[in-house]
Coordinates of C-alpha atoms in Angstrom, one line a residue:
X1 CA -34.4 -6.4 -50.9
X2 CA -33.0 -6.5 -54.4
X3 CA -35.3 -3.7 -55.2
X4 CA -34.4 -1.3 -52.3
X5 CA -30.6 -1.8 -53.2
X6 CA -31.4 -0.7 -57.1
X7 CA -33.3 2.6 -55.5
X8 CA -30.5 3.7 -53.4
X9 CA -28.3 3.1 -55.9
X10 CA -30.1 5.2 -58.5
X11 CA -31.0 7.7 -56.1
X12 CA -26.9 8.2 -55.6
X13 CA -26.1 8.0 -59.0
X14 CA -28.7 10.5 -59.6
X15 CA -27.5 12.9 -56.6
X16 CA -23.6 12.5 -58.3
X17 CA -25.1 13.3 -61.7
X18 CA -26.8 16.6 -60.3
X19 CA -23.9 17.8 -58.4
X20 CA -21.4 17.1 -61.9
X21 CA -24.2 18.8 -63.7
X22 CA -24.2 21.6 -61.1
X23 CA -20.6 22.4 -60.6
X24 CA -18.6 20.6 -63.5
X25 CA -18.8 23.1 -66.2
X26 CA -16.4 21.7 -69.0
X27 CA -16.5 22.6 -72.5
X28 CA -19.6 23.5 -74.2
X29 CA -19.3 20.0 -76.3
X30 CA -19.1 18.4 -72.4
X31 CA -22.4 20.1 -71.7
X32 CA -23.9 19.2 -75.1
X33 CA -22.9 15.3 -74.7
X34 CA -24.2 15.4 -71.4
X35 CA -27.7 13.4 -71.0
X36 CA -30.7 15.2 -70.9
X37 CA -32.3 12.4 -68.7
X38 CA -31.2 10.0 -66.3
X39 CA -33.6 6.7 -66.6
X40 CA -33.3 3.3 -65.1
X41 CA -35.5 0.3 -64.8
X42 CA -36.5 -1.3 -61.5
X43 CA -38.5 -4.6 -61.6
X44 CA -40.0 -3.5 -64.7
X45 CA -41.1 0.2 -63.8
X46 CA -39.0 2.7 -65.8
X47 CA -38.1 6.0 -64.0
X48 CA -37.0 8.9 -65.8
X49 CA -36.0 12.2 -64.5
X50 CA -35.2 15.4 -66.3
X51 CA -32.0 17.0 -65.9
X52 CA -32.4 19.9 -68.3
X53 CA -33.4 22.3 -65.2
X54 CA -29.8 21.7 -63.4
X55 CA -28.0 23.0 -66.3
X56 CA -30.4 26.3 -66.7
X57 CA -29.7 26.5 -62.9
X58 CA -26.0 26.2 -63.2
X59 CA -26.0 28.9 -66.3
X60 CA -28.8 31.4 -65.3
X61 CA -27.9 31.3 -61.2
X62 CA -24.8 29.4 -60.0
X63 CA -22.5 30.8 -62.5
X64 CA -23.1 34.2 -62.1
X65 CA -23.5 34.4 -58.7
X66 CA -20.0 32.9 -58.3
X67 CA -18.8 35.5 -61.1
X68 CA -20.1 38.5 -58.8
X69 CA -18.5 36.8 -55.7
X70 CA -15.3 37.0 -57.9
X71 CA -15.6 40.5 -59.0
X72 CA -16.1 41.7 -55.5
X73 CA -13.3 40.1 -54.5
X74 CA -10.9 41.2 -57.1
X75 CA -12.1 45.0 -56.1
X76 CA -11.2 44.3 -52.8
X77 CA -8.0 42.9 -53.5
X78 CA -6.9 46.3 -55.5
X79 CA -7.9 48.1 -52.3
X80 CA -5.7 46.0 -50.1
X81 CA -2.7 46.5 -52.7
X82 CA -3.0 50.1 -52.6
X83 CA -3.1 50.4 -49.1
X84 CA -0.2 48.3 -48.5
X85 CA 1.7 49.8 -51.2
X86 CA 0.7 53.4 -49.8
X87 CA 1.8 52.0 -46.4
X88 CA 5.4 50.9 -47.6
X89 CA 6.0 54.2 -49.5
X90 CA 5.2 56.2 -46.7
X91 CA 8.1 54.3 -44.5
X92 CA 10.1 54.3 -47.8
X93 CA 9.9 58.2 -47.4
X94 CA 10.8 58.6 -43.6
X95 CA 13.9 56.1 -44.6
X96 CA 15.1 58.1 -47.5
X97 CA 14.5 61.7 -45.6
X98 CA 15.6 59.9 -42.5
X99 CA 12.0 61.4 -41.0
X100 CA 12.9 60.5 -37.4
X101 CA 10.7 61.7 -34.4
X102 CA 13.5 63.4 -33.3
X103 CA 13.4 65.2 -36.2
X104 CA 9.9 66.1 -36.1
X105 CA 9.4 66.4 -32.3
X106 CA 11.5 68.1 -29.8
X107 CA 13.5 65.7 -28.0
X108 CA 16.4 66.9 -25.1
X109 CA 17.2 64.5 -22.8
X110 CA 16.4 65.1 -19.5
X111 CA 18.5 68.3 -17.9
X112 CA 20.3 67.5 -14.9
X113 CA 20.1 70.5 -12.2
X114 CA 22.3 70.8 -9.2
X115 CA 20.4 72.9 -7.1
X116 CA 16.5 71.2 -8.0
X117 CA 18.3 68.0 -8.3
X118 CA 15.8 65.1 -9.6
X119 CA 12.9 67.8 -9.0
X120 CA 13.3 68.4 -12.8
X121 CA 12.4 64.9 -13.8
X122 CA 8.6 63.9 -14.0
X123 CA 6.9 61.8 -11.9
X124 CA 6.2 58.4 -13.8
X125 CA 4.1 55.2 -12.7
X126 CA 5.0 51.9 -14.4
X127 CA 2.0 49.6 -14.5
X128 CA 2.3 45.5 -14.7
X129 CA -0.6 43.4 -14.6
X130 CA -0.2 40.0 -14.3
X131 CA -2.8 36.6 -13.8
X132 CA -1.3 33.8 -12.5
X133 CA 2.3 34.6 -14.6
X134 CA 4.5 32.1 -12.6
X135 CA 7.1 32.0 -15.5
X136 CA 7.6 35.3 -16.2
X137 CA 6.8 37.6 -13.1
X138 CA 10.4 38.0 -12.0
X139 CA 11.5 38.9 -15.3
X140 CA 8.7 41.9 -15.9
X141 CA 8.9 42.9 -12.5
X142 CA 12.7 42.7 -12.2
X143 CA 13.3 44.4 -15.7
X144 CA 10.9 47.5 -14.7
X145 CA 12.8 47.8 -11.2
X146 CA 15.9 48.4 -13.2
X147 CA 14.7 51.3 -14.9
X148 CA 17.3 54.3 -15.3
X149 CA 15.1 57.0 -13.4
X150 CA 15.4 59.1 -10.2
X151 CA 13.8 56.4 -7.4
X152 CA 12.0 59.0 -5.8
X153 CA 10.3 60.2 -9.2
X154 CA 9.6 56.4 -10.1
X155 CA 6.6 54.4 -8.9
X156 CA 6.3 50.8 -9.9
X157 CA 2.8 49.0 -9.3
X158 CA 1.9 45.4 -10.0
X159 CA -1.3 44.6 -10.6
X160 CA -1.8 41.4 -9.8
X161 CA -4.8 39.7 -10.4
X162 CA -3.8 36.0 -9.7
X163 CA -5.8 33.3 -8.1
X164 CA -3.0 31.0 -7.4
X165 CA -2.1 31.5 -4.0
X166 CA 1.7 30.2 -4.4
X167 CA 1.9 32.8 -7.4
X168 CA 0.8 35.3 -5.3
X169 CA 3.4 34.4 -2.4
X170 CA 6.2 34.4 -5.4
X171 CA 5.0 38.2 -6.1
X172 CA 4.8 39.0 -2.6
X173 CA 8.4 37.8 -2.5
X174 CA 9.6 39.5 -6.0
X175 CA 8.3 42.8 -4.6
X176 CA 9.8 42.9 -1.2
X177 CA 13.4 41.9 -2.8
X178 CA 13.0 45.1 -4.8
X179 CA 11.6 47.2 -2.2
X180 CA 14.3 46.3 0.3
X181 CA 17.0 47.8 -2.3
X182 CA 15.1 51.4 -2.2
X183 CA 12.6 50.7 -5.1
X184 CA 9.3 52.3 -4.7
X185 CA 7.3 49.1 -5.5
X186 CA 3.7 48.9 -4.8
X187 CA 1.6 45.2 -5.6
X188 CA -2.1 45.9 -5.7
X189 CA -5.0 43.4 -5.8
X190 CA -8.5 43.5 -5.8
X191 CA -11.2 40.6 -4.9
X192 CA -12.4 40.5 -8.5
X193 CA -11.1 40.2 -12.3
X194 CA -14.4 42.4 -13.4
X195 CA -12.7 43.9 -16.9
X196 CA -9.7 41.8 -17.2
X197 CA -6.7 43.8 -17.6
X198 CA -8.6 47.1 -18.6
X199 CA -10.3 46.4 -14.7
X200 CA -7.3 46.1 -13.2
X201 CA -5.4 49.0 -14.9
X202 CA -8.7 51.2 -13.9
X203 CA -8.4 50.6 -10.3
X204 CA -5.1 51.2 -10.4
X205 CA -5.2 54.4 -11.4
X206 CA -7.3 55.1 -8.0
X207 CA -4.9 54.9 -5.7
X208 CA -3.8 58.1 -3.9
X209 CA -0.1 58.2 -4.8
X210 CA -1.2 57.8 -8.4
X211 CA -2.2 61.4 -8.4
X212 CA 1.8 62.7 -8.0
X213 CA 2.4 61.2 -11.6
X214 CA 2.6 62.6 -14.9
X215 CA 3.1 59.8 -16.9
X216 CA 2.2 55.9 -16.6
X217 CA 3.9 53.0 -18.7
X218 CA 2.2 49.8 -18.9
X219 CA 4.1 46.6 -19.5
X220 CA 2.6 43.2 -19.9
X221 CA 4.2 40.6 -17.5
X222 CA 6.1 38.7 -20.7
X223 CA 8.1 42.4 -21.5
X224 CA 11.5 43.4 -20.1
X225 CA 12.2 47.0 -21.2
X226 CA 15.7 47.9 -21.4
X227 CA 17.2 50.5 -18.5
X228 CA 17.1 53.4 -21.1
X229 CA 13.5 53.1 -22.0
X230 CA 12.2 56.2 -19.9
X231 CA 15.1 58.3 -20.9
X232 CA 14.7 57.7 -24.6
X233 CA 10.8 57.9 -24.4
X234 CA 9.7 60.5 -21.7
X235 CA 11.4 63.3 -23.2
X236 CA 9.2 63.3 -26.2
X237 CA 6.2 64.2 -24.0
X238 CA 7.8 66.4 -21.7
X239 CA 8.9 69.0 -24.5
X240 CA 6.0 68.4 -26.6
X241 CA 2.4 69.0 -25.1
X242 CA 0.3 67.7 -28.0
X243 CA 1.7 64.4 -27.7
X244 CA -0.2 62.2 -25.6
X245 CA 1.5 58.5 -26.5
X246 CA 4.9 57.4 -27.0
X247 CA 5.0 53.9 -28.4
X248 CA 8.2 51.3 -28.7
X249 CA 8.5 48.4 -30.8
X250 CA 8.4 45.0 -29.8
X251 CA 11.3 42.5 -30.1
X252 CA 11.0 38.5 -29.6
X253 CA 13.2 36.8 -27.3
X254 CA 11.4 33.4 -28.7
X255 CA 11.3 33.6 -32.4
X256 CA 13.8 30.9 -33.0
X257 CA 11.5 28.5 -30.8
X258 CA 9.6 27.0 -33.7
X259 CA 8.2 27.9 -37.6
X260 CA 4.8 29.2 -36.0
X261 CA 6.9 32.0 -33.9
X262 CA 9.1 32.6 -36.8
X263 CA 5.5 33.4 -38.8
X264 CA 4.5 35.6 -36.3
X265 CA 7.8 37.3 -36.4
X266 CA 6.9 38.3 -39.8
X267 CA 3.5 39.7 -39.6
X268 CA 4.5 41.7 -36.2
X269 CA 7.4 43.3 -37.8
X270 CA 5.2 44.3 -40.6
X271 CA 2.7 45.6 -38.3
X272 CA 5.3 48.0 -36.6
X273 CA 7.3 49.1 -39.8
X274 CA 4.3 49.9 -41.8
X275 CA 1.1 50.6 -39.9
X276 CA 2.2 51.7 -37.2
X277 CA 5.2 53.9 -38.7
X278 CA 3.0 55.3 -41.7
X279 CA 0.4 56.1 -39.2
X280 CA 2.5 58.0 -36.8
X281 CA 4.2 60.0 -39.7
X282 CA 1.2 60.6 -41.6
X283 CA -1.6 61.2 -39.3
X284 CA 0.1 61.3 -35.8
X285 CA -2.1 58.4 -34.8
X286 CA -2.1 54.7 -34.5
X287 CA -3.4 51.8 -32.1
X288 CA -1.7 51.5 -28.7
X289 CA -0.2 48.0 -28.5
X290 CA -1.5 47.5 -25.2
X291 CA 2.3 47.4 -23.8
X292 CA 5.4 49.1 -23.7
X293 CA 3.8 52.6 -24.4
X294 CA 4.3 55.8 -22.2
X295 CA 0.9 57.8 -21.5
X296 CA 0.4 61.4 -20.8
X297 CA -1.9 61.1 -17.8
X298 CA -3.8 64.6 -18.7
X299 CA -4.7 62.9 -22.4
X300 CA -5.8 59.7 -20.5
X301 CA -8.5 61.6 -18.2
X302 CA -9.8 63.8 -20.8
X303 CA -10.1 60.7 -22.8
X304 CA -12.5 58.9 -19.9
X305 CA -9.4 56.3 -18.8
X306 CA -9.7 52.9 -19.4
X307 CA -13.2 51.0 -20.6
X308 CA -13.7 47.3 -20.5
X309 CA -16.3 47.4 -23.2
X310 CA -14.1 45.7 -25.6
X311 CA -11.2 42.9 -25.5
X312 CA -9.3 45.8 -26.6
X313 CA -9.1 48.5 -24.0
X314 CA -6.2 49.6 -25.7
X315 CA -7.2 50.1 -29.1
X316 CA -10.5 51.7 -27.2
X317 CA -8.3 54.3 -25.4
X318 CA -6.2 55.2 -28.5
X319 CA -8.9 55.8 -30.5
X320 CA -10.9 58.3 -27.9
X321 CA -8.0 60.3 -27.7
X322 CA -7.1 60.8 -31.0
X323 CA -10.7 62.0 -31.7
X324 CA -9.5 64.4 -28.7
X325 CA -6.9 65.6 -31.1
X326 CA -3.8 64.3 -29.4
X327 CA -0.7 62.8 -31.3
X328 CA 0.9 59.5 -31.0
X329 CA 4.7 59.2 -31.6
X330 CA 5.9 55.9 -32.8
X331 CA 9.6 55.0 -32.1
X332 CA 11.1 52.5 -34.3
X333 CA 14.7 52.5 -32.6
X334 CA 13.1 52.0 -29.1
X335 CA 12.8 47.9 -28.8
X336 CA 11.3 46.6 -25.7
X337 CA 11.7 42.1 -25.2
X338 CA 8.8 40.3 -25.6
X339 CA 7.5 36.9 -25.9
X340 CA 5.9 35.3 -28.8
X341 CA 3.0 32.3 -28.0
X342 CA 4.6 28.9 -29.1
X343 CA 1.8 26.5 -28.3
X344 CA -1.2 26.8 -31.4
X345 CA -4.2 26.9 -28.9
X346 CA -2.7 29.9 -27.2
X347 CA -2.1 31.7 -30.5
X348 CA -5.4 31.0 -31.8
X349 CA -7.0 32.4 -28.7
X350 CA -4.9 35.7 -29.1
X351 CA -5.8 36.1 -32.7
X352 CA -9.5 35.4 -31.8
X353 CA -9.2 38.6 -29.2
X354 CA -7.2 40.7 -31.6
X355 CA -9.5 40.1 -34.5
X356 CA -12.9 40.5 -32.6
X357 CA -12.1 43.1 -30.3
X358 CA -11.4 45.7 -33.1
X359 CA -14.5 44.9 -34.9
X360 CA -16.6 45.0 -32.1
X361 CA -15.0 48.4 -31.2
X362 CA -15.8 49.7 -34.6
X363 CA -19.4 49.0 -34.3
X364 CA -19.3 50.7 -30.9
X365 CA -17.5 54.1 -32.2
X366 CA -18.6 54.5 -35.8
X367 CA -21.1 57.0 -34.9
X368 CA -18.6 58.6 -32.4
X369 CA -16.0 59.0 -34.8
X370 CA -18.7 60.5 -37.7
X371 CA -20.2 63.3 -35.0
X372 CA -16.5 63.8 -34.1
X373 CA -16.1 68.0 -35.1
X374 CA -12.6 67.8 -33.2
X375 CA -10.3 66.5 -35.9
X376 CA -10.0 66.9 -39.6
X377 CA -12.4 65.0 -42.0
X378 CA -9.0 63.4 -43.6
X379 CA -8.0 62.0 -40.1
X380 CA -11.9 60.8 -39.3
X381 CA -12.1 58.6 -42.9
X382 CA -8.4 57.3 -42.1
X383 CA -9.5 56.0 -38.7
X384 CA -12.8 54.6 -40.4
X385 CA -11.4 53.2 -43.9
X386 CA -7.9 52.5 -43.8
X387 CA -7.6 52.1 -39.6
X388 CA -10.7 50.0 -38.9
X389 CA -12.7 49.0 -42.2
X390 CA -10.0 47.7 -44.2
X391 CA -7.5 46.5 -41.8
X392 CA -9.1 45.1 -39.0
X393 CA -12.4 43.6 -41.1
X394 CA -11.6 43.4 -44.4
X395 CA -8.3 42.2 -44.6
X396 CA -9.1 39.0 -42.5
X397 CA -12.4 38.0 -44.2
X398 CA -10.9 38.5 -47.5
X399 CA -8.0 36.6 -47.2
X400 CA -10.0 33.5 -46.1
X401 CA -12.6 33.8 -48.6
X402 CA -10.6 34.4 -51.4
X403 CA -7.9 32.1 -51.0
X404 CA -9.5 29.5 -49.0
X405 CA -12.9 29.6 -50.5
X406 CA -13.5 31.3 -53.6
X407 CA -9.9 30.1 -55.5
X408 CA -10.6 26.6 -54.4
X409 CA -14.4 26.3 -55.4
X410 CA -13.1 27.9 -58.9
X411 CA -12.0 24.8 -60.4
X412 CA -15.3 23.6 -60.5
X413 CA -16.2 26.8 -62.5
X414 CA -13.7 27.0 -65.5
X415 CA -16.0 29.0 -67.3
X416 CA -15.2 32.1 -64.4
X417 CA -11.7 33.4 -65.6
X418 CA -9.8 34.8 -62.7
X419 CA -7.2 36.9 -64.0
X420 CA -3.2 36.0 -62.9
X421 CA -2.8 39.4 -61.2
X422 CA -5.2 38.9 -58.5
X423 CA -4.2 35.5 -57.7
X424 CA -0.2 35.9 -58.4
X425 CA 1.0 39.0 -59.1
X426 CA -0.5 41.5 -56.8
X427 CA -0.3 38.6 -54.1
X428 CA 3.3 38.7 -54.7
X429 CA 3.9 42.2 -54.3
X430 CA 1.9 42.4 -50.9
X431 CA 3.9 39.5 -49.8
X432 CA 7.1 40.9 -50.8
X433 CA 6.1 44.5 -48.7
X434 CA 5.4 42.4 -45.8
X435 CA 8.5 39.7 -45.8
X436 CA 11.0 42.9 -46.4
X437 CA 10.3 43.3 -42.5
X438 CA 12.1 40.7 -41.7
X439 CA 14.9 39.5 -44.1
X440 CA 16.1 36.8 -42.2
X441 CA 12.7 35.0 -43.2
X442 CA 12.8 35.6 -46.8
X443 CA 12.9 31.9 -47.4
X444 CA 10.2 31.1 -45.4
X445 CA 7.7 33.1 -47.0
X446 CA 5.6 30.2 -48.7
X447 CA 5.3 29.0 -45.3
X448 CA 4.2 32.1 -44.1
X449 CA 1.6 32.4 -46.8
X450 CA 0.1 29.1 -45.9
X451 CA 0.2 29.7 -42.4
X452 CA -1.3 33.3 -42.6
X453 CA -4.5 31.9 -44.8
X454 CA -4.7 29.0 -41.7
X455 CA -5.1 31.7 -39.6
X456 CA -7.1 34.1 -41.3
X457 CA -10.2 31.3 -40.7
X458 CA -10.3 32.1 -36.8
X459 CA -9.6 36.3 -37.7
X460 CA -12.7 36.0 -39.8
X461 CA -14.8 34.0 -37.4
X462 CA -13.7 36.6 -34.7
X463 CA -14.3 39.4 -36.9
X464 CA -18.2 38.6 -37.2
X465 CA -18.5 37.8 -33.7
X466 CA -17.2 41.3 -32.9
X467 CA -19.4 42.8 -35.5
X468 CA -22.2 40.6 -34.7
X469 CA -21.6 40.9 -30.9
X470 CA -21.7 37.1 -30.7
X471 CA -21.6 34.9 -27.7
X472 CA -17.8 35.0 -27.5
X473 CA -17.2 39.0 -28.0
X474 CA -16.1 39.3 -24.8
X475 CA -14.1 36.1 -24.1
X476 CA -10.3 36.8 -23.0
X477 CA -8.2 34.1 -22.2
X478 CA -4.8 34.9 -21.1
X479 CA -1.8 34.1 -22.9
X480 CA 0.1 31.4 -21.8
X481 CA 3.5 32.7 -21.6
X482 CA 6.9 30.4 -20.6
X483 CA 9.5 32.9 -19.6
X484 CA 12.6 30.8 -18.3
X485 CA 11.0 27.6 -19.7
X486 CA 12.4 28.5 -23.0
X487 CA 16.0 28.8 -22.1
X488 CA 16.0 25.9 -19.6
X489 CA 14.8 22.2 -19.3
X490 CA 11.9 23.4 -17.4
X491 CA 9.8 23.2 -20.3
X492 CA 8.9 19.7 -19.9
X493 CA 8.0 20.5 -16.0
X494 CA 5.9 23.5 -16.7
X495 CA 3.7 21.6 -19.4
X496 CA 0.2 20.7 -18.1
X497 CA -0.7 16.7 -18.7
X498 CA -2.6 16.4 -21.9
X499 CA -6.1 14.4 -22.4
X500 CA -4.6 12.7 -25.8
X501 CA -4.8 13.1 -29.5
X502 CA -8.3 14.3 -29.4
X503 CA -7.4 17.5 -27.3
X504 CA -5.2 18.5 -30.3
X505 CA -7.2 18.1 -33.1
X506 CA -9.1 21.6 -34.5
X507 CA -11.9 20.0 -36.3
X508 CA -12.6 23.1 -38.2
X509 CA -8.9 23.1 -39.7
X510 CA -9.4 19.9 -40.5
X511 CA -13.1 20.5 -42.6
X512 CA -11.6 23.4 -44.9
X513 CA -8.4 21.3 -45.2
X514 CA -10.4 18.3 -46.5
X515 CA -12.3 20.5 -48.8
X516 CA -9.5 22.0 -50.1
X517 CA -8.1 18.8 -50.6
X518 CA -11.1 17.4 -52.9
X519 CA -10.9 20.7 -55.1
X520 CA -7.1 20.1 -55.4
X521 CA -7.8 16.7 -56.5
X522 CA -10.7 17.6 -58.9
X523 CA -8.3 20.4 -60.2
X524 CA -5.6 18.0 -61.2
X525 CA -7.9 15.6 -62.8
X526 CA -10.0 18.0 -64.9
X527 CA -8.2 21.5 -64.4
X528 CA -5.8 22.9 -67.0
X529 CA -3.8 24.9 -65.0
X530 CA -1.5 25.1 -62.2
X531 CA -3.6 26.1 -59.5
X532 CA -3.6 22.4 -57.8
X533 CA -0.3 22.9 -57.0
X534 CA -1.1 25.5 -54.5
X535 CA -4.4 23.9 -53.1
X536 CA -2.4 20.9 -52.6
X537 CA 0.3 22.8 -50.3
X538 CA -3.1 25.1 -48.7
X539 CA -4.6 21.5 -47.7
X540 CA -1.9 19.9 -46.2
X541 CA -1.0 23.3 -44.2
X542 CA -4.9 23.2 -42.9
X543 CA -4.8 19.6 -42.4
X544 CA -1.4 19.8 -40.5
X545 CA -3.1 22.5 -37.9
X546 CA -6.0 20.5 -37.8
X547 CA -4.1 17.3 -36.4
X548 CA -2.1 20.0 -33.8
X549 CA 1.0 19.9 -35.4
X550 CA 2.2 23.3 -35.1
X551 CA 4.0 25.0 -32.6
X552 CA 5.8 23.7 -29.3

């Protein structure tokens, strides 16, 4: 037994020594002083293991590979930085020269004609897709029915895929209430959920009364437009026949609910301020956000209507319409109230869909974009490089691999120099450009950085699933909405019973957090920089997320 224990201890020491030689670089003096052999005597038998090959393996293979990975990340860092600066310069140009859509496109209020009456107004269809939206159905239906537009030129279509009979009755009651007030409202249901939201929208377009409409507006179940929404958006389509889409900006009712919703507000405000604004200004193209937008029916039909081949049917339709030469208009001043997911699990599912879907769509449409002959080469390059490759794929993967894998691992390779501009100056500039869209949250910038790095892990996973068409590529989990529960005591009653602590535990976050924590401890003990400060904070962010103490 004693011999067995000695053997185990020797093997353990040998493994630790190998790992130390492989990953603990140190100075040339340390390497020279390192033993060339590991020796032990067990029951009179001398055992020795040559360690020279481990040092050669480190110097000839591991270190060069790591250097190439760092160099690749530095190149990507520059590309991301240039893209961010470019978008912000476009936004600055818009602000300084007041290049609002009203100055670029013709906009006039809808004319009033005493003789023709409401005939001068186009027919507008408002679609509200929903699925078991008990907490918000009355808010969205009520807001749509309050839109200022001639009642005989407006059709409200509730596309209810609910499976709960009680919720179906609530939808029927709400629709009947507004119908009794003279609103032309229809509640349409189907006997399956094929295609999810895209399937519901597609089937909703097949009804005869839809053929009377010129434009269609989509509002998700948690969106509440202001009464003048149609008056401010539809004229762009009426007076500019080349415009296919008018997109409004989202405004978040529950941004102050918790720290996680504040972080989401920062990211989404930047998305609208920079990505949507710059795309609308420079290329008249951007991604439809799936809600709070008005489409020209003729453009939708020419583009082929709704497709359910990915979980981003909105982006799919926008890209197909953009390739046909249609123009899109983003209205930063027109806002629609919406709700942010306040539960971490719901937010993770949403981020999976938002990262997996675009990557999968890029895989399906890349050749179609390349072969297209109806748009300029510059617009195709913008779609392939900026819109898809950089923003929808590279950014997610780069953020996770560089800040959560390469930087922590670099503590084991002191001979590999990572320049300060890539770890501090460039990230600081990019972060400043992002946070400036939400000035009130500037003091939360550190929390936002750490939280975004945690979420980049899920976005990276979703991106790879989309590119490779993995098992969860078409997974669609409806984002949970709380509606009035955010403002009342209903929250405690709307919570579902929990299965205990294990339900809150997220093992991926814990694994990554533990690794970064080990790297931080190593950097504190052997490093000569302050990188361990960042690593400790990032490890805590992963571990806190891992035990579920994020969100409500």
